[in-house]
Tab-separated table of C-alpha atoms in Angstrom:
chain	number	residue	atom	x	y	z
A	1	MET	CA	110.387	108.172	67.778
A	2	GLN	CA	112.296	109.361	70.768
A	3	PRO	CA	114.734	107.328	72.355
A	4	GLU	CA	114.061	105.624	75.492
A	5	ILE	CA	116.517	107.487	77.550
A	6	GLU	CA	114.816	110.645	76.711
A	7	LEU	CA	111.339	109.674	77.653
A	8	VAL	CA	112.729	108.165	81.016
A	9	THR	CA	114.322	111.871	81.501
A	10	LEU	CA	110.941	113.558	80.494
A	11	ALA	CA	109.082	111.055	82.904
A	12	LYS	CA	111.453	111.809	85.665
A	13	ALA	CA	110.481	115.704	85.094
A	14	GLY	CA	106.793	114.527	85.752
A	15	ASP	CA	105.619	114.062	81.948
A	16	MET	CA	102.820	111.702	82.104
A	17	GLN	CA	102.787	111.136	78.206
A	18	ALA	CA	106.479	109.986	78.439
A	19	PHE	CA	105.825	107.440	80.982
A	20	GLN	CA	102.651	106.137	79.247
A	21	ARG	CA	104.848	105.969	76.169
A	22	LEU	CA	107.524	104.021	78.235
A	23	VAL	CA	104.649	101.701	79.664
A	24	GLU	CA	103.681	101.079	75.776
A	25	LEU	CA	107.096	100.121	74.655
A	26	ASN	CA	107.914	97.747	77.674
A	27	SER	CA	104.445	96.224	79.134
A	28	GLY	CA	104.477	93.519	76.516
A	29	LYS	CA	107.925	92.385	77.526
A	30	MET	CA	107.351	92.679	81.486
A	31	TYR	CA	104.290	90.984	80.867
A	32	GLY	CA	105.679	87.975	79.080
A	33	ALA	CA	108.483	87.573	81.997
A	34	ALA	CA	105.778	87.990	84.290
A	35	TYR	CA	103.885	85.298	82.747
A	36	ARG	CA	106.615	82.768	82.519
A	37	ILE	CA	107.328	83.284	85.987
A	38	LEU	CA	103.712	83.133	87.414
A	39	LYS	CA	102.000	80.738	84.813
A	40	ASN	CA	98.554	82.976	85.345
A	41	LYS	CA	97.513	85.653	82.677
A	42	GLU	CA	95.668	87.536	85.436
A	43	GLN	CA	98.378	87.322	88.111
A	44	ALA	CA	100.914	88.439	85.403
A	45	GLU	CA	98.974	91.508	84.423
A	46	ASP	CA	98.400	92.522	88.030
A	47	CYS	CA	102.160	92.140	88.334
A	48	VAL	CA	102.853	94.482	85.524
A	49	GLN	CA	100.493	96.769	86.981
A	50	GLU	CA	102.059	96.938	90.422
A	51	ALA	CA	105.525	96.903	88.854
A	52	PHE	CA	104.797	100.051	86.582
A	53	LEU	CA	103.087	101.846	90.054
A	54	LYS	CA	106.239	101.201	92.008
A	55	MET	CA	108.629	102.391	88.762
A	56	HIS	CA	106.623	105.528	88.482
A	57	LEU	CA	106.607	106.002	92.335
A	58	LYS	CA	110.871	105.421	92.387
A	59	LEU	CA	111.275	107.037	89.042
A	60	ASP	CA	113.532	109.430	90.989
A	61	THR	CA	115.846	106.801	92.477
A	62	PHE	CA	116.647	105.457	88.889
A	63	ASN	CA	120.191	105.610	88.111
A	64	GLN	CA	120.171	106.555	84.378
A	65	GLN	CA	123.980	105.231	84.019
A	66	SER	CA	122.486	101.838	84.397
A	67	LYS	CA	120.055	100.309	81.617
A	68	PHE	CA	116.297	101.156	82.173
A	69	SER	CA	115.377	97.649	80.576
A	70	THR	CA	117.597	96.056	83.441
A	71	TRP	CA	115.775	98.232	86.100
A	72	LEU	CA	112.444	97.285	84.620
A	73	TYR	CA	112.982	93.715	84.747
A	74	SER	CA	114.654	93.991	88.327
A	75	VAL	CA	111.274	95.564	89.386
A	76	THR	CA	109.064	93.335	87.695
A	77	VAL	CA	110.717	90.027	88.701
A	78	ASN	CA	110.741	91.076	92.437
A	79	VAL	CA	107.059	91.981	92.186
A	80	ALA	CA	106.367	88.571	90.435
A	81	LEU	CA	108.553	86.278	93.109
A	82	ASP	CA	106.610	88.433	95.927
A	83	LEU	CA	103.463	87.351	94.672
A	84	LEU	CA	104.557	83.625	94.087
A	85	ARG	CA	105.736	83.825	97.682
A	86	LYS	CA	102.024	84.917	98.893
A	87	ASN	CA	100.529	82.444	96.632
A	88	ALA	CA	102.686	79.555	96.454
A	89	LYS	CA	100.563	78.650	93.401
A	90	HIS	CA	103.523	77.330	91.421
A	91	ALA	CA	103.576	74.442	94.037
A	92	GLN	CA	100.292	73.095	92.586
A	93	CYS	CA	101.522	72.211	89.266
A	94	SER	CA	104.867	70.655	90.641
A	95	ASP	CA	103.145	67.237	91.409
A	96	TYR	CA	103.335	66.108	87.573
A	97	ASP	CA	103.933	62.619	87.144
A	98	PHE	CA	106.367	62.284	84.154
A	99	ASP	CA	106.747	58.579	84.187
A	100	GLN	CA	103.307	58.538	83.090
A	101	ILE	CA	104.722	60.128	79.703
A	102	PRO	CA	105.454	57.435	76.981
A	103	SER	CA	109.182	57.470	75.879
A	104	ALA	CA	110.061	58.315	72.346
A	105	SER	CA	112.413	55.465	72.297
A	106	THR	CA	109.846	53.592	70.043
A	107	ASN	CA	108.770	54.555	66.277
A	108	SER	CA	105.060	54.586	67.044
A	109	PRO	CA	102.164	56.844	66.863
A	110	GLU	CA	103.218	57.462	70.538
A	111	LYS	CA	105.751	59.521	69.389
A	112	ALA	CA	103.610	61.897	67.367
A	113	ALA	CA	101.323	62.052	70.556
A	114	LEU	CA	104.615	62.910	72.544
A	115	LEU	CA	105.649	65.769	70.332
A	116	SER	CA	102.298	67.056	70.515
A	117	ASN	CA	102.848	66.941	74.311
A	118	ILE	CA	106.328	68.646	74.567
A	119	GLY	CA	105.369	72.028	75.211
A	120	ARG	CA	103.216	70.864	78.112
A	121	VAL	CA	105.740	68.541	79.229
A	122	THR	CA	108.343	71.273	79.122
A	123	GLU	CA	106.245	73.778	80.922
A	124	ARG	CA	105.539	70.996	83.636
A	125	ALA	CA	109.455	70.554	83.815
A	126	ILE	CA	110.267	74.533	84.061
A	127	SER	CA	107.615	74.716	86.746
A	128	GLN	CA	109.435	71.687	88.841
A	129	LEU	CA	112.637	73.756	88.875
A	130	ASN	CA	112.641	75.936	92.183
A	131	ASP	CA	112.007	79.486	92.066
A	132	ASP	CA	116.038	80.890	91.866
A	133	LEU	CA	116.724	78.231	89.010
A	134	ARG	CA	113.468	79.023	87.186
A	135	VAL	CA	113.854	82.780	87.327
A	136	ALA	CA	117.559	82.756	86.295
A	137	PHE	CA	116.947	80.503	83.414
A	138	ILE	CA	113.781	82.199	82.342
A	139	LEU	CA	115.513	85.808	82.102
A	140	ARG	CA	118.447	83.922	80.249
A	141	HIS	CA	116.566	81.744	77.808
A	142	TYR	CA	113.272	83.470	76.947
A	143	GLU	CA	113.885	86.855	77.898
A	144	GLU	CA	117.653	86.661	76.405
A	145	ARG	CA	119.332	89.009	79.157
A	146	SER	CA	122.908	88.437	79.329
A	147	ILE	CA	124.609	86.802	82.243
A	148	GLU	CA	125.769	90.169	83.268
A	149	GLU	CA	122.484	91.823	83.275
A	150	ILE	CA	120.802	88.640	84.977
A	151	SER	CA	123.344	89.319	87.643
A	152	GLN	CA	122.330	93.119	88.049
A	153	ILE	CA	118.441	92.091	88.016
A	154	LEU	CA	118.779	89.854	90.612
A	155	GLU	CA	121.612	91.190	92.475
A	156	LEU	CA	123.620	88.298	92.682
A	157	ASN	CA	127.221	87.912	91.030
A	158	ALA	CA	127.664	86.566	87.713
A	159	SER	CA	129.050	82.945	88.748
A	160	THR	CA	126.283	82.135	90.947
A	161	VAL	CA	123.818	83.314	87.844
A	162	LYS	CA	125.868	80.877	85.719
A	163	SER	CA	125.678	78.114	88.266
A	164	ARG	CA	121.955	78.608	88.240
A	165	ILE	CA	121.405	78.356	84.791
A	166	PHE	CA	123.646	75.228	84.760
A	167	ARG	CA	121.758	73.496	87.206
A	168	ALA	CA	118.515	74.616	85.362
A	169	VAL	CA	119.700	73.146	82.190
A	170	GLY	CA	120.866	70.229	83.822
A	171	ARG	CA	117.764	69.379	85.381
A	172	LEU	CA	115.669	70.242	82.362
A	173	ARG	CA	117.733	67.592	80.319
A	174	LYS	CA	117.724	64.915	82.994
A	175	THR	CA	113.724	65.520	82.993
A	176	LEU	CA	113.060	65.841	79.723
A	177	GLN	CA	115.755	63.604	77.813
A	178	PRO	CA	114.652	60.218	78.886
A	179	LYS	CA	111.233	61.166	77.425
A	180	VAL	CA	112.257	62.587	74.260
A	181	GLY	CA	114.947	60.203	73.879
A	182	ASP	CA	117.793	60.801	71.752
A	183	TYR	CA	116.994	64.146	70.072
A	184	GLU	CA	117.994	62.921	66.687
A	185	THR	CA	115.675	60.404	66.274
A	186	LEU	CA	112.908	63.067	66.327
A	187	ASP	CA	113.608	64.451	63.231
B	1	MET	CA	141.627	67.423	72.761
B	2	LYS	CA	140.875	69.565	75.701
B	3	PRO	CA	137.978	68.075	77.714
B	4	TRP	CA	134.814	70.218	76.883
B	5	THR	CA	132.347	70.073	79.815
B	6	GLU	CA	128.470	70.430	79.519
B	7	GLU	CA	128.593	73.976	81.311
B	8	ASP	CA	131.127	75.162	78.177
B	9	LEU	CA	128.440	73.917	75.672
B	10	ILE	CA	125.649	75.745	77.286
B	11	LEU	CA	127.810	79.120	77.647
B	12	LEU	CA	128.310	78.285	73.857
B	13	TYR	CA	124.628	77.989	73.009
B	14	TYR	CA	124.178	81.123	74.848
B	15	GLN	CA	127.066	83.066	73.121
B	16	GLU	CA	128.580	83.629	76.869
B	17	LEU	CA	131.574	81.877	76.204
B	18	ASP	CA	134.906	83.483	76.039
B	19	PRO	CA	135.612	84.569	72.419
B	20	ALA	CA	139.101	82.468	72.486
B	21	LEU	CA	137.394	79.320	74.156
B	22	THR	CA	134.504	79.653	71.378
B	23	ARG	CA	137.007	79.337	68.339
B	24	GLU	CA	138.921	76.491	70.011
B	25	ILE	CA	135.549	74.467	70.724
B	26	GLU	CA	134.480	75.543	66.944
B	27	GLN	CA	137.919	73.835	65.861
B	28	ALA	CA	137.740	71.022	68.163
B	29	MET	CA	133.980	70.255	66.806
B	30	ALA	CA	135.244	70.514	63.267
B	31	GLU	CA	137.605	67.875	63.435
B	32	SER	CA	136.922	64.104	62.677
B	33	SER	CA	138.072	62.357	65.811
B	34	LYS	CA	135.718	59.988	67.741
B	35	GLN	CA	135.691	62.901	70.561
B	36	SER	CA	135.047	65.513	68.147
B	37	VAL	CA	132.051	63.641	66.526
B	38	GLN	CA	130.674	62.909	70.184
B	39	LEU	CA	131.385	66.584	71.407
B	40	ARG	CA	129.367	67.874	68.005
B	41	ARG	CA	126.628	65.208	69.003
B	42	ASP	CA	126.232	66.339	72.532
B	43	TYR	CA	126.026	69.825	71.192
B	44	ASP	CA	123.335	69.252	68.669
B	45	ALA	CA	121.252	67.576	71.675
B	46	LEU	CA	121.631	70.381	73.760
B	47	CYS	CA	120.471	72.837	70.524
B	48	LYS	CA	117.725	70.351	70.274
B	49	MET	CA	116.340	70.847	73.866
B	50	LEU	CA	117.108	74.266	74.345
B	51	GLY	CA	115.935	75.237	71.091
B	52	ASP	CA	112.906	73.007	69.964
B	53	ALA	CA	111.759	71.348	73.128
B	54	LEU	CA	111.702	74.327	75.335
B	55	GLU	CA	109.692	76.707	73.128
B	56	SER	CA	106.285	77.776	75.022
B	57	ASP	CA	103.804	80.128	74.310
B	58	VAL	CA	102.844	83.293	76.373
B	59	PRO	CA	99.033	84.219	76.052
B	60	GLU	CA	98.333	87.580	74.666
B	61	PRO	CA	97.751	90.086	77.522
B	62	SER	CA	94.246	91.982	77.718
B	63	ALA	CA	93.820	94.687	75.227
B	64	ASP	CA	93.154	97.372	77.793
B	65	LEU	CA	96.607	96.260	79.795
B	66	ASN	CA	98.319	99.593	79.342
B	67	GLN	CA	95.017	101.374	80.000
B	68	GLN	CA	94.562	99.879	83.397
B	69	ILE	CA	98.301	100.515	84.358
B	70	MET	CA	97.854	104.209	83.595
B	71	LEU	CA	94.707	104.188	85.280
B	72	ALA	CA	96.015	103.019	88.378
B	73	ILE	CA	99.090	105.284	88.142
B	74	ARG	CA	96.657	108.468	87.823
B	75	GLU	CA	94.745	107.249	90.576
B	76	ALA	CA	97.566	106.854	92.754
B	77	GLU	CA	98.704	110.235	91.664
B	78	ALA	CA	95.746	111.770	92.335
B	79	LYS	CA	95.614	110.457	95.825
B	80	LYS	CA	99.164	111.383	96.542
B	81	GLN	CA	98.240	115.403	95.413
B	82	GLN	CA	95.253	114.856	97.441
B	83	THR	CA	97.228	114.185	100.467
B	84	ALA	CA	99.596	116.766	100.026
B	85	THR	CA	97.304	119.384	99.360
B	86	VAL	CA	95.283	118.484	102.637
B	87	ARG	CA	98.679	118.361	104.703
B	88	SER	CA	99.779	121.663	103.438
B	89	GLU	CA	96.365	123.292	103.625
B	90	SER	CA	96.098	122.521	107.193
B	91	ASN	CA	99.725	123.593	107.741
B	92	GLN	CA	99.197	127.062	106.293
B	93	GLN	CA	95.876	127.893	108.191
B	94	HIS	CA	95.861	125.874	111.551
B	95	ARG	CA	99.520	126.205	112.464
B	96	PRO	CA	99.504	130.058	112.481
B	97	ALA	CA	96.235	130.667	113.928
B	98	ILE	CA	96.937	128.314	117.002
B	99	ALA	CA	100.413	129.986	117.218
B	100	GLU	CA	98.925	133.316	117.107
B	101	SER	CA	96.328	132.837	119.444
B	102	LEU	CA	98.411	130.932	122.025
B	103	GLY	CA	101.324	133.082	121.636
B	104	GLU	CA	99.484	136.286	121.992
B	105	ARG	CA	97.277	135.588	124.398
B	106	MET	CA	100.108	134.416	126.694
B	107	SER	CA	102.177	137.389	126.049
B	108	ARG	CA	99.369	139.625	126.415
B	109	TRP	CA	97.852	137.910	129.902
B	110	LEU	CA	101.374	138.113	131.313
B	111	ALA	CA	102.302	141.581	130.063
B	112	GLY	CA	98.825	143.205	130.908
B	113	SER	CA	96.815	141.386	133.361
B	114	LEU	CA	99.412	140.556	135.783
B	115	ASP	CA	100.460	142.780	138.699
B	116	SER	CA	103.992	142.653	139.022
B	117	LYS	CA	103.809	141.714	142.819
B	118	LEU	CA	101.856	138.620	141.725
B	119	ARG	CA	104.355	137.437	139.135
B	120	PRO	CA	106.910	135.821	141.730
B	121	ALA	CA	103.797	133.843	143.618
B	122	LEU	CA	102.677	132.700	140.348
B	123	MET	CA	106.101	131.280	139.153
B	124	PHE	CA	106.300	129.523	142.496
B	125	LEU	CA	102.865	127.829	142.050
B	126	LEU	CA	103.891	126.844	138.678
B	127	PHE	CA	107.223	125.237	139.996
B	128	ALA	CA	105.082	123.682	142.736
B	129	VAL	CA	102.519	122.212	140.259
B	130	ILE	CA	105.454	120.748	138.180
B	131	GLY	CA	107.144	119.286	140.989
B	132	ILE	CA	104.193	117.537	142.382
B	133	PHE	CA	103.322	116.160	138.999
B	134	TYR	CA	106.849	114.639	138.822
B	135	LEU	CA	106.834	113.396	142.303
B	136	GLY	CA	103.556	111.767	141.672
B	137	ARG	CA	104.918	110.081	138.389
B	138	TRP	CA	108.248	108.812	140.332
B	139	SER	CA	106.042	107.162	143.047
B	140	ALA	CA	103.852	105.350	141.254
B	141	MET	CA	106.501	103.998	139.027
B	142	PRO	CA	106.749	100.332	139.619
B	143	LEU	CA	110.120	98.843	140.702
B	144	GLU	CA	110.214	96.037	137.771
B	145	ALA	CA	108.252	96.604	134.899
B	146	PRO	CA	106.171	93.368	134.037
B	147	ILE	CA	106.827	91.813	130.520
B	148	VAL	CA	104.193	92.501	128.383
B	149	ASP	CA	103.988	90.422	124.973
B	150	LEU	CA	102.822	93.101	122.564
B	151	GLY	CA	102.560	90.788	119.830
B	152	ALA	CA	99.648	88.818	121.903
B	153	PRO	CA	96.283	89.677	121.229
B	154	SER	CA	94.448	91.260	124.307
B	155	LYS	CA	91.337	89.560	126.080
B	156	ILE	CA	88.876	92.308	124.652
B	157	GLU	CA	90.885	91.806	121.259
B	158	GLN	CA	90.276	88.173	121.360
B	159	SER	CA	86.720	88.293	122.251
B	160	PHE	CA	85.892	90.935	119.722
B	161	ARG	CA	87.956	89.487	116.673
B	162	PRO	CA	85.831	88.541	113.955
B	163	SER	CA	86.264	85.038	112.668
B	164	ASP	CA	87.234	84.525	108.856
B	165	ASP	CA	83.633	83.337	108.200
B	166	ALA	CA	82.008	86.596	109.302
B	167	SER	CA	84.842	88.618	107.387
B	168	ARG	CA	84.010	86.672	104.339
B	169	ARG	CA	80.321	87.548	104.733
B	170	VAL	CA	81.074	91.168	104.928
B	171	LEU	CA	83.322	90.890	101.944
B	172	LEU	CA	80.457	89.019	99.927
B	173	THR	CA	77.601	91.483	101.136
B	174	ASN	CA	80.023	94.267	99.615
B	175	VAL	CA	80.751	92.369	96.192
B	176	SER	CA	76.750	91.731	95.952
B	177	SER	CA	75.891	95.308	96.365
B	178	HIS	CA	78.742	96.431	94.061
B	179	ILE	CA	77.527	93.563	91.141
B	180	GLU	CA	74.089	95.097	91.779
B	181	THR	CA	74.829	98.762	91.279
B	182	SER	CA	77.211	97.824	88.381
B	183	GLN	CA	74.188	95.677	86.935
B	184	ARG	CA	71.907	98.754	87.093
B	185	LEU	CA	74.170	101.098	85.045
B	186	LEU	CA	75.242	98.253	82.383
B	187	THR	CA	71.214	97.718	82.173
B	188	LEU	CA	71.027	101.650	81.435
B	189	VAL	CA	73.616	101.476	78.826
B	190	SER	CA	72.342	98.274	77.099
B	191	ASN	CA	68.936	99.535	77.065
B	192	GLY	CA	70.036	103.480	76.448
B	193	GLY	CA	68.891	105.176	73.237
B	194	ASP	CA	69.860	108.599	72.064
B	195	GLY	CA	69.597	110.317	75.309
B	196	LEU	CA	72.053	107.719	76.951
B	197	SER	CA	74.926	109.939	77.111
B	198	GLY	CA	73.133	112.588	78.957
B	199	GLU	CA	71.883	110.002	81.534
B	200	LEU	CA	75.447	108.709	82.015
B	201	GLU	CA	77.151	112.448	82.705
B	202	PRO	CA	75.853	112.736	86.010
B	203	ARG	CA	76.993	109.365	86.886
B	204	ARG	CA	80.739	109.694	85.793
B	205	GLN	CA	82.024	109.844	89.271
B	206	MET	CA	80.193	106.916	90.083
B	207	ILE	CA	81.572	104.986	87.177
B	208	ASP	CA	85.014	105.646	88.481
B	209	GLU	CA	84.482	104.802	91.562
B	210	LEU	CA	82.834	101.322	90.435
B	211	ILE	CA	86.084	100.630	88.622
B	212	SER	CA	88.311	101.199	91.650
B	213	PHE	CA	86.058	98.886	93.594
B	214	ASN	CA	85.951	96.271	91.026
B	215	ARG	CA	89.828	96.148	90.870
B	216	LEU	CA	89.946	95.808	94.716
B	217	TYR	CA	87.209	93.080	94.683
B	218	ARG	CA	88.838	91.040	91.429
B	219	ARG	CA	92.294	90.982	93.415
B	220	VAL	CA	90.501	89.728	96.543
B	221	ALA	CA	88.894	87.294	94.431
B	222	VAL	CA	92.095	85.990	92.724
B	223	ARG	CA	93.937	85.997	95.982
B	224	SER	CA	91.357	83.809	97.586
B	225	GLY	CA	91.049	81.358	94.629
B	226	ASP	CA	87.459	82.191	93.296
B	227	THR	CA	88.117	82.224	89.648
B	228	MET	CA	84.623	82.236	88.556
B	229	LEU	CA	84.207	85.412	90.459
B	230	ALA	CA	87.283	86.787	89.239
B	231	ASN	CA	86.888	86.174	85.667
B	232	VAL	CA	83.367	87.993	85.531
B	233	LEU	CA	84.731	90.943	87.246
B	234	GLN	CA	87.475	91.291	84.851
B	235	GLN	CA	85.147	91.350	82.036
B	236	MET	CA	83.065	93.793	83.688
B	237	GLU	CA	86.223	95.863	84.605
B	238	SER	CA	86.955	96.068	80.976
B	239	VAL	CA	83.595	97.324	79.778
B	240	LEU	CA	83.171	99.668	82.794
B	241	LEU	CA	86.802	101.098	81.544
B	242	GLU	CA	85.391	101.451	77.981
B	243	ILE	CA	82.371	103.240	79.238
B	244	SER	CA	84.400	105.511	81.377
B	245	HIS	CA	86.521	106.486	78.096
B	246	THR	CA	83.874	106.715	75.611
B	247	LYS	CA	83.122	110.223	75.011
B	248	SER	CA	79.716	110.955	75.336
B	249	SER	CA	78.909	112.260	71.930
B	250	ASP	CA	80.383	109.374	70.241
B	251	ASP	CA	77.265	107.146	69.134
B	252	ALA	CA	79.349	104.492	67.386
B	253	GLN	CA	81.369	103.935	70.332
B	254	TRP	CA	78.250	103.454	72.304
B	255	ASN	CA	76.796	100.981	69.752
B	256	LYS	CA	80.297	99.265	70.230
B	257	VAL	CA	80.147	98.923	74.025
B	258	ARG	CA	76.384	97.714	73.671
B	259	GLU	CA	77.296	94.983	71.229
B	260	ARG	CA	80.112	94.009	73.637
B	261	LEU	CA	77.741	93.706	76.401
B	262	ASP	CA	75.158	91.978	74.569
B	263	GLY	CA	77.754	89.300	72.856
B	264	THR	CA	79.514	88.628	76.051
B	265	ASP	CA	76.307	87.955	78.081
B	266	LEU	CA	77.790	90.163	80.843
B	267	LEU	CA	74.427	90.873	82.492
B	268	PHE	CA	73.313	87.609	82.525
B	269	LYS	CA	76.755	86.242	84.194
B	270	LEU	CA	76.225	89.245	86.731
B	271	LYS	CA	72.680	88.276	87.724
B	272	VAL	CA	73.935	84.362	88.119
B	273	THR	CA	77.199	85.415	90.145
B	274	ASP	CA	75.129	87.554	92.575
B	275	LYS	CA	72.499	84.826	92.966
B	276	ARG	CA	75.346	82.765	93.695
B	277	ILE	CA	76.748	85.326	96.536
B	278	ASN	CA	73.337	85.527	97.891
B	279	HIS	CA	73.009	81.956	98.307
B	280	GLU	CA	76.345	81.860	99.905
B	281	LEU	CA	75.401	84.225	102.225
B	282	ILE	CA	72.052	82.752	103.270
């Protein structure tokens, strides 16, 4: 298998097969990030398609000293954020009432129901974060990008990225912990 | 013991804490003091929340996502090349021709047809015409130019601007016509026998155009929130792509396309969607 950097060089020279290989290698990752930001399968697919189109057009401008994956994430996240701004669709799911979810402090069948609801609750809790915090958190937590890489993707300094991640975790904890109760009791 | 903050614990969880501090915090957690126990509990709680509670699934992307990406890129590339070719052709063909005709005619006219006595008179006439032109412009210039709001629509624009409703009707008419054309093609594929590949061969360009239009209409449907229409167009797009990529001689492949068409009831869905659109139009 050819290393990614070699494929990038070939694609820059106009080799469409090399670019296709880059698409095959990275579209899944990009789709995952786009889906987590947009929370909509079709929009995530459109976002990935648009991101690759932009990358193909701007491949000449890619500086091979930086990581290709950082560039990919940077383009995809920007396209996703543009889509979010256009649709403001995320606002529709921010009216979830967390007080309606039973507390886990009691040892009852409610706890089992709560556990099955955790995924849904988590998604709602994440969607309640504002876009800045949410994107930084998604990139660190789900996409496992380092803080340094996130600062390059979002064109921010590292301390701002850290601060956004801290605030995101803090808010998620505040939202989720009262519902989940003491995490140790869930085992 | 150093007072550790929640931020330190978050950085520790994501392995972003300075190595020296990481060793220090791990040592602190290994101790048996009350503070150490609390620190361990806090860290465990954080790990539970970030590790277990924050798991979320991502649905699988469409099987033909990569194909669609490459198709879009190839289309964009083809358009770019087409534009470049048209530009270079027009540059090569028209410019020299114009330059030759104008330049040659002028020089021939000046050198050959004009008498040497007439030249000063002609020069005077030329200067007089230019002078009158600029004098006219200067005298017509207002003292203070009125402030014009370029952003504001003109009266003519306002009276001829189509309403949102009119735009939607035009769009729906086009979508309906697109669905009907696609429906005819899919019916042909669904009923096609041995001669199907021969029948489809002259329609290759039409299929590619249908794919492009379908993508456009699907995006408009997604953006306007018509998920039902968007879903049907999404299904149709993948079938159209499959038809476009199927080799004409591959019978097994055609059977697969037919099975997919029958299995998804796409023709029926298209009929219903078309009816819905026509109903809305009425």
